[in-house]
Short mmCIF file of C-alpha atoms in Angstrom, two decimals:
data_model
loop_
_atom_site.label_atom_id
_atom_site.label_comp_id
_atom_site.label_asym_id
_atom_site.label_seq_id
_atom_site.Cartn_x
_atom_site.Cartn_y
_atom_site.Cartn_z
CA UNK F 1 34.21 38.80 61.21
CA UNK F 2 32.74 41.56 58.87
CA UNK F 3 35.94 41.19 56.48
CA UNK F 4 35.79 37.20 56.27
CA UNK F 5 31.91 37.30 55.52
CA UNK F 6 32.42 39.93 52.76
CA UNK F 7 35.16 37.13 51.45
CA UNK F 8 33.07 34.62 51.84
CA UNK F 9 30.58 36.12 49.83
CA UNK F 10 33.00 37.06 47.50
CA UNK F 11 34.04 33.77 46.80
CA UNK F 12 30.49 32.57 46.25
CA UNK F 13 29.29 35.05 43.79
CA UNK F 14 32.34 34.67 42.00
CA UNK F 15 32.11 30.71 41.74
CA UNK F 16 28.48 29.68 41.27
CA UNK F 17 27.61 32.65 39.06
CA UNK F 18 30.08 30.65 36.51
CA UNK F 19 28.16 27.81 36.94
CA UNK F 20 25.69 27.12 34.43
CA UNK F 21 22.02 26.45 35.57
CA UNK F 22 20.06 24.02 34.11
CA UNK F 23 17.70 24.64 32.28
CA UNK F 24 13.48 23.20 33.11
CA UNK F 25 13.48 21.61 29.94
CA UNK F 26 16.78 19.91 29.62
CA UNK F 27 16.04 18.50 33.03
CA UNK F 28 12.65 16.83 31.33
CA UNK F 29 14.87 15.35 28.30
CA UNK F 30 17.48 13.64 30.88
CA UNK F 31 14.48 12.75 32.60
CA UNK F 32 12.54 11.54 29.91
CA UNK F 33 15.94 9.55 28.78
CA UNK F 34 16.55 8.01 31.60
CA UNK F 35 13.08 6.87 31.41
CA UNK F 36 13.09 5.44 28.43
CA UNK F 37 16.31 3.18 29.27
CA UNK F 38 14.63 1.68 32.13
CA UNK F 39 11.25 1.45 30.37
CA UNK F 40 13.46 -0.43 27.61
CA UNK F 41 15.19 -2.98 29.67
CA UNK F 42 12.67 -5.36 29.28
CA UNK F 43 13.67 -5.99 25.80
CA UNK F 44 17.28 -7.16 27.44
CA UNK F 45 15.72 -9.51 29.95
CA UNK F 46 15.95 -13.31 29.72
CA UNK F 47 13.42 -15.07 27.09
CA UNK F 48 12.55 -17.37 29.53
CA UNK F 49 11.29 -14.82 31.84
CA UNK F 50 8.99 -13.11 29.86
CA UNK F 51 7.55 -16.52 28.39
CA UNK F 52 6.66 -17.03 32.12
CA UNK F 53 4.77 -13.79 32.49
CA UNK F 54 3.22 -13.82 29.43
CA UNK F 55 5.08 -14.92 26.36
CA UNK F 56 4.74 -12.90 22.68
CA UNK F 57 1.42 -11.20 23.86
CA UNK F 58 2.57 -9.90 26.77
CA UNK F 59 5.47 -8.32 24.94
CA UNK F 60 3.65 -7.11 21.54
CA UNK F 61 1.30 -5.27 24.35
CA UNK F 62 3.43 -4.29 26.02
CA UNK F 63 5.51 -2.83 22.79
CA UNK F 64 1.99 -1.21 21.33
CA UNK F 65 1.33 0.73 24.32
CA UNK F 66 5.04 1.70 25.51
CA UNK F 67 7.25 2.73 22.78
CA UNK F 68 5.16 5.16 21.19
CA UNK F 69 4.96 6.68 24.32
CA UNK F 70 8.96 7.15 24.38
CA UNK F 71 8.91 8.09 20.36
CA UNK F 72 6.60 11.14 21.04
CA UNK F 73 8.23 12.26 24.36
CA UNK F 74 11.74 11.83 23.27
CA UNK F 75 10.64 13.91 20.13
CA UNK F 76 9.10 16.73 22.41
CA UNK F 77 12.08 16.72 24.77
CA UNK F 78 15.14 15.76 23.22
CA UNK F 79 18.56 15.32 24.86
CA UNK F 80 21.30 17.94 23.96
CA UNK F 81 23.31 14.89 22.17
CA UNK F 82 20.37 13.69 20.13
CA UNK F 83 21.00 16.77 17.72
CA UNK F 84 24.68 15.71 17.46
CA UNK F 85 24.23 12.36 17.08
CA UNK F 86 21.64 12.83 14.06
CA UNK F 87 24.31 15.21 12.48
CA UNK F 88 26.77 13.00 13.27
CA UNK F 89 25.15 10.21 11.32
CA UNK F 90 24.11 12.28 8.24
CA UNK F 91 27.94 13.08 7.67
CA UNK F 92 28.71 9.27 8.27
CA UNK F 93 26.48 8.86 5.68
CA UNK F 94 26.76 11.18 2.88
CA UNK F 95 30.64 9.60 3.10
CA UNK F 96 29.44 6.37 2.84
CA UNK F 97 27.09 6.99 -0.23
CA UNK F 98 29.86 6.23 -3.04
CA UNK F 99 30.97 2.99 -1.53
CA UNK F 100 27.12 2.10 -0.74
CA UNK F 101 26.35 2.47 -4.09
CA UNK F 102 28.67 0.72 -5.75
CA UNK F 103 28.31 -2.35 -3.29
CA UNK F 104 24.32 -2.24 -3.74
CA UNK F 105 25.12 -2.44 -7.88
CA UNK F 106 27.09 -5.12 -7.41
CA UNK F 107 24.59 -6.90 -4.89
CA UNK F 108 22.09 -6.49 -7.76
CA UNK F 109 24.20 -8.03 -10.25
CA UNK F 110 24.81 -10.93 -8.03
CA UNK F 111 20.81 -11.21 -6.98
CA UNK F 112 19.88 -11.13 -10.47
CA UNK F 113 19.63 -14.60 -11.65
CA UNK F 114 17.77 -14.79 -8.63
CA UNK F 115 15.01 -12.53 -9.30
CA UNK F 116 14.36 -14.28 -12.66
CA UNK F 117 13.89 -17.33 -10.65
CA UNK F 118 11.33 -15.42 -8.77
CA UNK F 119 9.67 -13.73 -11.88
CA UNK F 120 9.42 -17.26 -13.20
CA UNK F 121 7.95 -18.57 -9.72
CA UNK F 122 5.34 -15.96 -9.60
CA UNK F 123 4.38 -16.40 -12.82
CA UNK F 124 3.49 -19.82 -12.04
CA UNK F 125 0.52 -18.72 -10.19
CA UNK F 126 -1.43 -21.78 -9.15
CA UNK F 127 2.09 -23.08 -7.36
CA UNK F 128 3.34 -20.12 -5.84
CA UNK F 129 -0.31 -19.33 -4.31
CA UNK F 130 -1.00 -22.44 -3.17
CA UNK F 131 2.90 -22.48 -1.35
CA UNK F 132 2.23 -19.10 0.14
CA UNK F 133 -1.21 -20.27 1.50
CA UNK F 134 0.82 -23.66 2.84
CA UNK F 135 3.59 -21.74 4.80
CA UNK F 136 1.00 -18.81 6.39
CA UNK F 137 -1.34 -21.82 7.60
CA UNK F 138 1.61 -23.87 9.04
CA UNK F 139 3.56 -20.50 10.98
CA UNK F 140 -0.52 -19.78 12.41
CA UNK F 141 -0.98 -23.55 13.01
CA UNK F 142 2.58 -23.42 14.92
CA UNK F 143 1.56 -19.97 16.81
CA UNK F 144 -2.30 -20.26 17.44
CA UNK F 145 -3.18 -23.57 17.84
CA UNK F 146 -2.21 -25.53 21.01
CA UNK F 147 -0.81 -29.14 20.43
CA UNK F 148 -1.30 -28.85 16.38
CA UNK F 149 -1.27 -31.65 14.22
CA UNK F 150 -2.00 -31.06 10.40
CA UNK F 151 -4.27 -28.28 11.18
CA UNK F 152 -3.21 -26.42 8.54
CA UNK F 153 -3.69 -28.94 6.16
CA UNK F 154 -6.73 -30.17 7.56
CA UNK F 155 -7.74 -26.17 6.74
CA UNK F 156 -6.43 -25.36 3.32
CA UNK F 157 -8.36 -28.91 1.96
CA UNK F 158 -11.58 -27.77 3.72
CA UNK F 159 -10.92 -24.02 2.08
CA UNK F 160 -10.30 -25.89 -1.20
CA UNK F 161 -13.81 -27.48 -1.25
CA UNK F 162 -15.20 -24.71 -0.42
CA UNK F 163 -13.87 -23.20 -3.05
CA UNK F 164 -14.23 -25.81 -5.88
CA UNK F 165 -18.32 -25.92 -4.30
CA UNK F 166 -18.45 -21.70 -4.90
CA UNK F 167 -16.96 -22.40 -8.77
CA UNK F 168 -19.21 -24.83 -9.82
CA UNK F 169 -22.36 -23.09 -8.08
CA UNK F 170 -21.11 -19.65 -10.01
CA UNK F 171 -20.49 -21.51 -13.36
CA UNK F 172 -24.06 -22.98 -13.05
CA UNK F 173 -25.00 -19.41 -12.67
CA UNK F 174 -23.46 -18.02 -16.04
CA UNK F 175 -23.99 -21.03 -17.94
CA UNK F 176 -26.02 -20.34 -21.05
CA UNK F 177 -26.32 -23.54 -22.66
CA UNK F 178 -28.11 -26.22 -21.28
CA UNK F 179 -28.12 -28.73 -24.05
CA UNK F 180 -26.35 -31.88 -23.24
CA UNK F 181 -25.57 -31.95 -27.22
CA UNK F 182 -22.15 -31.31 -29.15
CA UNK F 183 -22.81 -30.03 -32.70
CA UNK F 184 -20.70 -30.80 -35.28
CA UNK F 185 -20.81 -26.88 -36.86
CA UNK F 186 -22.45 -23.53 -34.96
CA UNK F 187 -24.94 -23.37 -37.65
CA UNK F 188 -25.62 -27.42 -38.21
CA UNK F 189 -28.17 -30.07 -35.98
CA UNK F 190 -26.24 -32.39 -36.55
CA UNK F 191 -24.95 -33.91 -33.63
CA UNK F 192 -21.80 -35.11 -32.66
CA UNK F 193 -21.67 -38.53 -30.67
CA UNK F 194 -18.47 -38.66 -29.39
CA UNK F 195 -18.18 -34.97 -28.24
CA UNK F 196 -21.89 -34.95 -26.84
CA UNK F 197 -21.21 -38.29 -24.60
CA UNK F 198 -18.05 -36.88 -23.75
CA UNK F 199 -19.88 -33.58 -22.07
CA UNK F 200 -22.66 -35.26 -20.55
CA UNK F 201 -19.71 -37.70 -18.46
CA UNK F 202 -18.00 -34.55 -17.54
CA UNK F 203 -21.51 -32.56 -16.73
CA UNK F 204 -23.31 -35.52 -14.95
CA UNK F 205 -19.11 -36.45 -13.25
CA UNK F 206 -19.14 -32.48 -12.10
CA UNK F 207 -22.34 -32.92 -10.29
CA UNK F 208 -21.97 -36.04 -8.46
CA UNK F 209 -18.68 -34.63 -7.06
CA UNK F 210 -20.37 -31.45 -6.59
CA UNK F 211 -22.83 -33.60 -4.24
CA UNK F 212 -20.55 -35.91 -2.73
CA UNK F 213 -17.94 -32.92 -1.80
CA UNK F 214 -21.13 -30.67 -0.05
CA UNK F 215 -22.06 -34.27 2.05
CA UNK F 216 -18.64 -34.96 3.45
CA UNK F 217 -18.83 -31.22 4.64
CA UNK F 218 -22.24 -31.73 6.30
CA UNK F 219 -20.84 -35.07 7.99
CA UNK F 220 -17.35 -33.41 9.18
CA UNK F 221 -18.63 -30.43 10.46
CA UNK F 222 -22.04 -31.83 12.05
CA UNK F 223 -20.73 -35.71 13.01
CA UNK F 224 -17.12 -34.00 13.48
CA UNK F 225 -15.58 -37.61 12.08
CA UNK F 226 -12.02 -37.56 11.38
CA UNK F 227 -11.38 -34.57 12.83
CA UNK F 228 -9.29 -35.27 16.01
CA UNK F 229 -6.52 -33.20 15.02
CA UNK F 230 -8.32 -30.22 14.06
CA UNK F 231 -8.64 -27.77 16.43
CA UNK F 232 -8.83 -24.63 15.34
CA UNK F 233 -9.01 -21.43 17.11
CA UNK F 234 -10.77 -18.22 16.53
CA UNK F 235 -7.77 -15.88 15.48
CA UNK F 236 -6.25 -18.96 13.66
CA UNK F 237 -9.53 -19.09 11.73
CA UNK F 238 -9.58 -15.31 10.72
CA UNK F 239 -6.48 -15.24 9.51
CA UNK F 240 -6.43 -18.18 7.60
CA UNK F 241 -9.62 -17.51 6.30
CA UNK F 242 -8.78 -13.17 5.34
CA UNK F 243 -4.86 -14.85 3.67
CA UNK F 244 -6.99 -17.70 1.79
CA UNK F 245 -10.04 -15.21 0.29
CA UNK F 246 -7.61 -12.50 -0.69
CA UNK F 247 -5.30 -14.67 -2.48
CA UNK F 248 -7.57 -17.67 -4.30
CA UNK F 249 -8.23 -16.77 -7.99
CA UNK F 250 -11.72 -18.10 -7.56
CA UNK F 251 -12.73 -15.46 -5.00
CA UNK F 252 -9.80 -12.35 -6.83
CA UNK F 253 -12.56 -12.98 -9.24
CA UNK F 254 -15.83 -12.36 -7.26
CA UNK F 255 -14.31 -9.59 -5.18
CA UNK F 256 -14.33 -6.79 -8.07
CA UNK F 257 -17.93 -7.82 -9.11
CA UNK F 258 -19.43 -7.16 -5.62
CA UNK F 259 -17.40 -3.77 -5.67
CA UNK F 260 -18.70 -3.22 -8.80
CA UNK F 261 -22.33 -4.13 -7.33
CA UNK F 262 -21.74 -1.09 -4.27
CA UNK F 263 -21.47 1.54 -7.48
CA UNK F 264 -19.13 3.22 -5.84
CA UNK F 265 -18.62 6.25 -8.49
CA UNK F 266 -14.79 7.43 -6.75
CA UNK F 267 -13.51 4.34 -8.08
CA UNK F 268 -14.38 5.28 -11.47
CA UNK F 269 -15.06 1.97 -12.52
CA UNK F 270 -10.95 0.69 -11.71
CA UNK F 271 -12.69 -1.99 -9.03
CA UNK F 272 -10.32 -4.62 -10.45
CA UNK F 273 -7.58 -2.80 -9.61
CA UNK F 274 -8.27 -1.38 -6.66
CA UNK F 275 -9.33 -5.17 -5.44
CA UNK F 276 -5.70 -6.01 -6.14
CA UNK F 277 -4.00 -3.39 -5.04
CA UNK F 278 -6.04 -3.61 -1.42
CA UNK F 279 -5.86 -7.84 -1.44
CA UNK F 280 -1.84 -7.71 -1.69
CA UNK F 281 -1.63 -5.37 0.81
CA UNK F 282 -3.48 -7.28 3.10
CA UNK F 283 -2.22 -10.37 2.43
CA UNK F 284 1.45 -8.86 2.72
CA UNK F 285 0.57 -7.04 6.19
CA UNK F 286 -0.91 -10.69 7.57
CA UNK F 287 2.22 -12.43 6.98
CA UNK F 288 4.63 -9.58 8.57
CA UNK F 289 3.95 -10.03 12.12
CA UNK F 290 4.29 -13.47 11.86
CA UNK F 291 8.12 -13.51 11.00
CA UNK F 292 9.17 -12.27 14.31
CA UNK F 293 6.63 -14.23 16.66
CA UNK F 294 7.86 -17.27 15.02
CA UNK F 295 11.60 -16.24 15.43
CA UNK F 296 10.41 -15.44 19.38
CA UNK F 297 9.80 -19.43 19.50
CA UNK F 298 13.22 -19.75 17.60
CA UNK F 299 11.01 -21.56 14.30
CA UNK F 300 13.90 -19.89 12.29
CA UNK F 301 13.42 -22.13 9.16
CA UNK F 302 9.55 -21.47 9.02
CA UNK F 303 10.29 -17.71 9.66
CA UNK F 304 12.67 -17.22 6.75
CA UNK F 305 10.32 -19.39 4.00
CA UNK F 306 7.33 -17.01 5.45
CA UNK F 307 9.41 -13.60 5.08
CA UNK F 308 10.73 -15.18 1.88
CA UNK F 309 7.69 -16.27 0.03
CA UNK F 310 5.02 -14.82 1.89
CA UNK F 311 6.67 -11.19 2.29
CA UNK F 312 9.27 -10.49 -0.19
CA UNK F 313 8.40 -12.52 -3.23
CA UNK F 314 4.61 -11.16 -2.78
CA UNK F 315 4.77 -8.11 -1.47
CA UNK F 316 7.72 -6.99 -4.17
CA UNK F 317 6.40 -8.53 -6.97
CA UNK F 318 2.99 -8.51 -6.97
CA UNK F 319 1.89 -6.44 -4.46
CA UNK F 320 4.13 -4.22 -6.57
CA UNK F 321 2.72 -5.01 -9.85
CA UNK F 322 -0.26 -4.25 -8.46
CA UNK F 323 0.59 -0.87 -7.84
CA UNK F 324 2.07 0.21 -10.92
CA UNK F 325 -0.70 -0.92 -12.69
CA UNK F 326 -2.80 1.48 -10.57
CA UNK F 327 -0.33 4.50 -10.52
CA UNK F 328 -0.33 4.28 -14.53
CA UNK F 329 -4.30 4.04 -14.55
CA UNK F 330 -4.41 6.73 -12.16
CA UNK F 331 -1.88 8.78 -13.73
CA UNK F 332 -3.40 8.04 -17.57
CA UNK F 333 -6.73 9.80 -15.88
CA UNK F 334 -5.06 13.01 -14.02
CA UNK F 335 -4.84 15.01 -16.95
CA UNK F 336 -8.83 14.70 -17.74
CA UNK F 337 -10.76 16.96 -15.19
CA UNK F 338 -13.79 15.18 -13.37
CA UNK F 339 -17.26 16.60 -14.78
CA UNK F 340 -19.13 18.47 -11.97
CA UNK F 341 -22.52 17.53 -11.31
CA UNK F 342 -24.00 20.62 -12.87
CA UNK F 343 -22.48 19.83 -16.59
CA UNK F 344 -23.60 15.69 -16.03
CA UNK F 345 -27.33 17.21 -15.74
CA UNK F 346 -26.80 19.71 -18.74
CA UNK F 347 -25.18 17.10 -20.97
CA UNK F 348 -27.92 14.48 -20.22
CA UNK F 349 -25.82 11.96 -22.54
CA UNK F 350 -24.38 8.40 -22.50
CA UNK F 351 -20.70 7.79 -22.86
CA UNK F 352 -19.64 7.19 -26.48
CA UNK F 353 -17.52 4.12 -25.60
CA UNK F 354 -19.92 2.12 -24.17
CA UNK F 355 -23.05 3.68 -24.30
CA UNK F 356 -23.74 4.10 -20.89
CA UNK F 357 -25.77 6.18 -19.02
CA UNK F 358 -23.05 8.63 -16.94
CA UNK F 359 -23.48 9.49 -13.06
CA UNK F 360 -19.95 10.35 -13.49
CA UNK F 361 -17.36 11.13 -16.39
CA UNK F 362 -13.86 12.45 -17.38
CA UNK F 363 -13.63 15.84 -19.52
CA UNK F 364 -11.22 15.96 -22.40
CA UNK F 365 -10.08 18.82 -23.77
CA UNK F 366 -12.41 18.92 -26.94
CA UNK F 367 -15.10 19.26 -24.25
CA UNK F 368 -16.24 15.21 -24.71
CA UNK F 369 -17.34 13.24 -21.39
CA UNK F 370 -16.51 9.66 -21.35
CA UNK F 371 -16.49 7.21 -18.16
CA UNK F 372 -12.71 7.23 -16.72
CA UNK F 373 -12.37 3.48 -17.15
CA UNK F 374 -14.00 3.70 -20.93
CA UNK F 375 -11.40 6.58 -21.37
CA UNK F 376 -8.51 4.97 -19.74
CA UNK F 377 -9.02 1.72 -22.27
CA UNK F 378 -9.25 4.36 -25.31
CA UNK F 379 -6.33 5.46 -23.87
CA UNK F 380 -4.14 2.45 -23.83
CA UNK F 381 -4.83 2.17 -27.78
CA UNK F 382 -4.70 6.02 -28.56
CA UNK F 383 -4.59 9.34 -27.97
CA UNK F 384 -6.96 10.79 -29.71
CA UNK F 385 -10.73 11.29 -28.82
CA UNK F 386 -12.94 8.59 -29.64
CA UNK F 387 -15.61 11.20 -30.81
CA UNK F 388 -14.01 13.68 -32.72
CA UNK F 389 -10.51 11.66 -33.26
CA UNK F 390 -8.49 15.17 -31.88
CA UNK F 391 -5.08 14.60 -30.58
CA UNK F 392 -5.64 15.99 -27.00
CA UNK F 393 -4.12 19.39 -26.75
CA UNK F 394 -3.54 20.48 -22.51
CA UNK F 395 -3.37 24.52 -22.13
#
């Protein structure tokens, strides 16, 4: 008995000692894997079932509040393969990075009559605007708004005299001559007959339909005639209403000046292009989510015009535009240090340029303090100092 227990524990010792033990942590990443695949199975079940339980919202919920989850704990307890796999991949792909780049040049030479098209489309701003607006109103009209018919036309009209009521109110406000009088010359009295009747038609035509526009918004909204098929909702409204203000030229306009009105002194007087930098980002961000939703309700047309037009013609074209304009201003500018507050007090001058008072300023080298955006113009003509016409010399 004593010889076949010392065997016994022979045989064990020798055996399970050559076993490797799992490690506390590798037990947490198959754990944590696992997890995940169950957690993801969701995405795999039948459309129709999660329409019943909830539809898109249940699942973009659900997808906000789970999968970040599963990013950061599969990052903080990874699986012994995902190291493999990652270094796997890399190889795969420095391989691949000859043939990629030859197809991708030849992809470009194929998609390049096509992106003169679209340089020529965007160009045409009035058209391609008002299409954008068209297809975001019609995918939220088809996703927000229950039983829709011509909402989104009934919208961008009412948006439009809205915003043909805020021009002619704003070019009442900067008008400067009141006279209902053409003259023939600047410096003559004479009048001219033709021209003057001619202006007070169109000034006397402008105001009627300035009237008759602000009473058939009274009656709609307060008698609510003619508006059976306008329904509306309250996320369909705010996202109409953000896509419409951030992309109509009459408001583009407005927005810098009431930036301008905040003085905010770390824009440096760039408000313009800050407005247009921030508006095509927003307007670019408001039409992404709504390609997928509306290729969840299989609207695959509507979904490629919106990723088309809405996404890739204005987020790469002008949404870009906008920010090369700003990395060139704000790159111009780097080389000029900001003036503390200390050498603003000593100074106790106005900017050359524009003769401005300065509550901030750009140093040059020749010790001279302009305002950035009075510099940055200078700038874009020469570079030399506008006071002492230096060439600017950096140590």
């Amino acid at each position: 008995m004593g010889m076949i227990s010392r065997v016994r524990g022979r045989i064990r010792s020798d055996s399970f000692s050559k076993i490797p033990s799992m490690k506390s942590e590798d037990k947490i990443a198959n754990i944590v894997w696992l997890l995940s695949l169950v957690l993801l199975l969701p995405y795999w079940a039948p459309r129709g079932l999660l329409v019943a339980l909830g539809g898109a919202w249940l699942m973009a919920a659900y997808t906000c509040l789970v999968v970040p989850v599963l990013i950061s704990a599969n990052y903080k307890y990874p699986a012994r393969w995902y190291p493999a796999a990652v270094k796997l991949s890399r190889d795969i792909a420095r391989k691949l990075r000859g043939p990629t780049a030859r197809v991708v040049s030849v992809l470009k030479a194929v998609y390049a009559p096509v992106e003169n098209a679209e340089l020529i489309f965007v160009k045409m701003t009035n058209l391609s605007t008002m299409l954008s607006q068209l297809l975001l109103f019609t995918a939220c009209d088809r996703l927000f708004v229950e039983h829709s018919k011509l909402t989104s036309l009934y919208s961008l009209m009412f948006y439009n005299v809205v915003t043909y009521s805020v021009s002619y109110v704003r070019e009442l406000c900067l008008k400067e001559d009141w006279s209902p009088y053409v003259n023939l010359t600047r410096n003559s009295q004479v009048k001219h007959l033709a021209m003057s009747a001619t202006k007070i038609v169109l000034e006397w035509t402008k105001a009627v339909t300035f009237i008759v526009t602000i009473t058939f918004v009274l009656l709609a909204l307060g008698l609510e005639q003619g508006l059976d098929n306008y329904k509306p909702t309250a996320l369909y409204t705010i996202i109409t209403g953000i896509y419409y203000l951030l992309t109509e030229r009459t408001f583009l306009e407005l927005w810098p000046i009431a930036l301008s009105a905040m003085k905010l002194e770390r824009l440096e007087g760039m408000e313009p292009l800050y407005i247009g930098v921030w508006s095509r980002g927003v307007t670019t961000a408001l039409a992404v989510p709504l390609v997928p939703a509306l290729a969840w309700y299989e609207r695959w047309r509507l979904a490629i015009l919106v990723f088309y037009v809405c996404v890739w013609i204005h987020g790469r074209h002008r949404l870009g535009e906008a920010l090369v304009k700003m990395n060139e201003a704000c790159g111009s500018l780097a080389r000029f240090r900001r003036a503390t507050a200390e050498e603003l007090a000593t100074v106790e001058d106005v900017c050359a340029v524009c003769l401005g008072a300065m509550s901030s300023a750009r140093v040059t080298p020749c010790a001279h303090f302009f305002h950035a955006d009075c510099l940055r113009r200078c700038l874009a003509t020469s570079d030399r100092c506008p006071t002492c016409v230096r060439p600017y010399i950096f140590c």
